[in-house]
PDB file of C-alpha atoms in Angstrom:
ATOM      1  CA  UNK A 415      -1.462  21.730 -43.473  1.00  0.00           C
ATOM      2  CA  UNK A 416      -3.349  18.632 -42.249  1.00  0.00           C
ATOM      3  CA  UNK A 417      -0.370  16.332 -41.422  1.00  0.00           C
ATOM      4  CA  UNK A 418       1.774  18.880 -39.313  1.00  0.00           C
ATOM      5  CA  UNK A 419      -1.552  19.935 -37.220  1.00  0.00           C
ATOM      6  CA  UNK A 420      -2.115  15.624 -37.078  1.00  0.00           C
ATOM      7  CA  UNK A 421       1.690  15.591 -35.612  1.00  0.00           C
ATOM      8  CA  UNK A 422       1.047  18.036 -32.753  1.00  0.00           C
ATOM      9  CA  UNK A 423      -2.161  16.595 -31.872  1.00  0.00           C
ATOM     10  CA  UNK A 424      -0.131  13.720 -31.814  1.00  0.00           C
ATOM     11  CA  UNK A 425       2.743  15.130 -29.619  1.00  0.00           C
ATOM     12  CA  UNK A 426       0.400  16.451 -27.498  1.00  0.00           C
ATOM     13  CA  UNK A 427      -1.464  13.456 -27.306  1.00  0.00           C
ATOM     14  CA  UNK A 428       1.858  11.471 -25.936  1.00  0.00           C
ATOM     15  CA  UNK A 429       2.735  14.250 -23.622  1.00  0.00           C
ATOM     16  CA  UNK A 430      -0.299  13.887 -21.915  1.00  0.00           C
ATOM     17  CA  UNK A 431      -0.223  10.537 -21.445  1.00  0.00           C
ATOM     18  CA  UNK A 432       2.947  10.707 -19.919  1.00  0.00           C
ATOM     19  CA  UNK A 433       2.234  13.506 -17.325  1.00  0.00           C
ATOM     20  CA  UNK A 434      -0.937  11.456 -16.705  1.00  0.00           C
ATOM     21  CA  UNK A 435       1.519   8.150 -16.279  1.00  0.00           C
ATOM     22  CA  UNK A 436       4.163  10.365 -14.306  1.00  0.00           C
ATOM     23  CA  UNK A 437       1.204  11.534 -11.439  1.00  0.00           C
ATOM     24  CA  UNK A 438      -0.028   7.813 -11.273  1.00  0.00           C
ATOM     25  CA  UNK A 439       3.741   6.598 -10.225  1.00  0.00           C
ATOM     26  CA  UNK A 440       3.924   9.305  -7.964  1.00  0.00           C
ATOM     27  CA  UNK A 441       1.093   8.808  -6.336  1.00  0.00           C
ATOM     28  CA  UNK A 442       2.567   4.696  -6.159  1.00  0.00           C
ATOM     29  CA  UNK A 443       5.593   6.362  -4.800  1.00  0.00           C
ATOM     30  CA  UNK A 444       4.353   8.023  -1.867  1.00  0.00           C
ATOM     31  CA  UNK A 445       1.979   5.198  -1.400  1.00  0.00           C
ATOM     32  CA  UNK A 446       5.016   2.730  -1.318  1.00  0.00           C
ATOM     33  CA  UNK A 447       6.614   5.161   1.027  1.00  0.00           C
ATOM     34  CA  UNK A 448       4.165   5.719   3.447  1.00  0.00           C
ATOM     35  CA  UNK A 449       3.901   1.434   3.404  1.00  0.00           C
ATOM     36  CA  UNK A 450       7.658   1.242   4.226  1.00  0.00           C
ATOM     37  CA  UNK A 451       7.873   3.769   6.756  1.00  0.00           C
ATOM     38  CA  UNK A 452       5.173   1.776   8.575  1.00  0.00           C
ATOM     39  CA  UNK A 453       6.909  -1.365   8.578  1.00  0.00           C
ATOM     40  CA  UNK A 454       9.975   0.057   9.693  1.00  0.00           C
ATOM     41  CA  UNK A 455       7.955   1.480  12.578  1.00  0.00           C
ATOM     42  CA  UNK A 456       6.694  -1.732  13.373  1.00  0.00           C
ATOM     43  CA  UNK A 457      10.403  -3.320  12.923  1.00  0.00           C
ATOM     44  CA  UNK A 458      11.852  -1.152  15.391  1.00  0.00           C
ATOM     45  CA  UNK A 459       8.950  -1.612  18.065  1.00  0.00           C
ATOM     46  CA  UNK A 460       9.096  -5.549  17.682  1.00  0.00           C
ATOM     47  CA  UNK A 461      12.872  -5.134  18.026  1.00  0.00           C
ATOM     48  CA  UNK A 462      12.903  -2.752  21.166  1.00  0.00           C
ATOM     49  CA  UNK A 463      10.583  -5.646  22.125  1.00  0.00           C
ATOM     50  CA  UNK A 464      12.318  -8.429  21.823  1.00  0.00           C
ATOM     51  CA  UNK A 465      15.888  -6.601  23.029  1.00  0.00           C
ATOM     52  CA  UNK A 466      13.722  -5.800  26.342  1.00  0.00           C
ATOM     53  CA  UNK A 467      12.593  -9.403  26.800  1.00  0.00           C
ATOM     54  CA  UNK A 468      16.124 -10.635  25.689  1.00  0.00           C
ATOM     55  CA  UNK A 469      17.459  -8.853  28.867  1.00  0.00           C
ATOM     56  CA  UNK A 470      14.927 -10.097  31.430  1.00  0.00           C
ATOM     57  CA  UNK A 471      15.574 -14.063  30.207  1.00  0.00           C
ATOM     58  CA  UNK A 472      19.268 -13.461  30.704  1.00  0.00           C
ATOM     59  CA  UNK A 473      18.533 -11.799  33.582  1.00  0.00           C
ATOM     60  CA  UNK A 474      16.232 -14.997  34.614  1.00  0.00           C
ATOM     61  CA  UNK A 475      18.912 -17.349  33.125  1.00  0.00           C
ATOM     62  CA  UNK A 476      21.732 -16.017  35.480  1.00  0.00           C
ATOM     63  CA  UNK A 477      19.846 -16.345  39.100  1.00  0.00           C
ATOM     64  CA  UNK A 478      19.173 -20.023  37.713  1.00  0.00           C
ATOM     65  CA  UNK A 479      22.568 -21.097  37.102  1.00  0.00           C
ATOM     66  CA  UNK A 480      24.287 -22.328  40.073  1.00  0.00           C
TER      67      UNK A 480
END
Protein backbone atom coordinates (compact mmCIF):
# COMPACT_ATOMS: atom_id res chain seq x y z
CA UNK A 1 0.00 0.00 0.00
CA UNK A 2 2.96 2.35 0.62
CA UNK A 3 4.55 2.33 -2.89
CA UNK A 4 1.30 3.01 -5.02
CA UNK A 5 0.28 6.01 -2.48
CA UNK A 6 4.47 7.06 -2.96
CA UNK A 7 3.61 6.94 -6.94
CA UNK A 8 0.68 9.38 -6.81
CA UNK A 9 2.32 11.65 -4.50
CA UNK A 10 4.78 11.40 -7.01
CA UNK A 11 2.50 12.06 -10.08
CA UNK A 12 1.07 14.67 -8.38
CA UNK A 13 4.17 16.05 -7.41
CA UNK A 14 5.28 16.34 -11.35
CA UNK A 15 1.94 17.65 -12.34
CA UNK A 16 2.33 20.43 -10.24
CA UNK A 17 5.43 21.38 -11.21
CA UNK A 18 4.45 21.52 -14.59
CA UNK A 19 1.26 23.69 -14.22
CA UNK A 20 3.54 25.81 -11.99
CA UNK A 21 6.27 25.79 -15.11
CA UNK A 22 3.29 26.21 -17.72
CA UNK A 23 1.92 29.76 -15.75
CA UNK A 24 5.64 30.99 -15.50
CA UNK A 25 6.02 30.70 -19.57
CA UNK A 26 2.86 32.24 -19.92
CA UNK A 27 3.37 34.88 -18.01
CA UNK A 28 7.07 35.15 -20.32
CA UNK A 29 4.71 34.95 -23.19
CA UNK A 30 2.61 37.82 -22.70
CA UNK A 31 5.56 39.62 -21.32
CA UNK A 32 7.47 38.93 -24.66
CA UNK A 33 4.36 40.05 -26.40
CA UNK A 34 3.61 43.10 -24.88
CA UNK A 35 7.77 43.87 -25.56
CA UNK A 36 7.23 43.20 -29.32
CA UNK A 37 4.18 45.00 -29.83
CA UNK A 38 6.05 48.02 -28.44
CA UNK A 39 8.82 47.87 -30.71
CA UNK A 40 6.76 47.47 -33.58
CA UNK A 41 5.00 50.64 -32.42
CA UNK A 42 8.09 52.37 -32.25
CA UNK A 43 9.19 50.80 -35.83
CA UNK A 44 6.32 52.13 -37.53
CA UNK A 45 6.55 55.75 -35.91
CA UNK A 46 10.40 55.99 -36.78
CA UNK A 47 9.38 54.78 -40.25
CA UNK A 48 6.35 57.24 -40.84
CA UNK A 49 9.24 59.47 -39.69
CA UNK A 50 11.74 58.99 -41.78
CA UNK A 51 9.19 58.41 -45.05
CA UNK A 52 7.95 62.12 -44.04
CA UNK A 53 11.47 63.56 -43.97
CA UNK A 54 12.41 61.40 -47.07
CA UNK A 55 9.76 63.48 -49.00
CA UNK A 56 10.72 66.99 -47.85
CA UNK A 57 14.73 66.28 -48.89
CA UNK A 58 13.51 65.22 -52.30
CA UNK A 59 11.34 67.84 -52.26
CA UNK A 60 14.50 70.18 -51.22
CA UNK A 61 16.73 68.19 -53.66
CA UNK A 62 14.49 69.03 -56.76
CA UNK A 63 14.23 73.09 -56.36
CA UNK A 64 18.19 72.70 -56.08
CA UNK A 65 18.88 71.01 -59.20
CA UNK A 66 19.12 73.26 -62.07
Amino acid sequence: MLWPMFAIALGFLGLSVLAVLAVRVYVEVRRLSSEVALASRRITAASADLEREAAGLARAGHDVRP
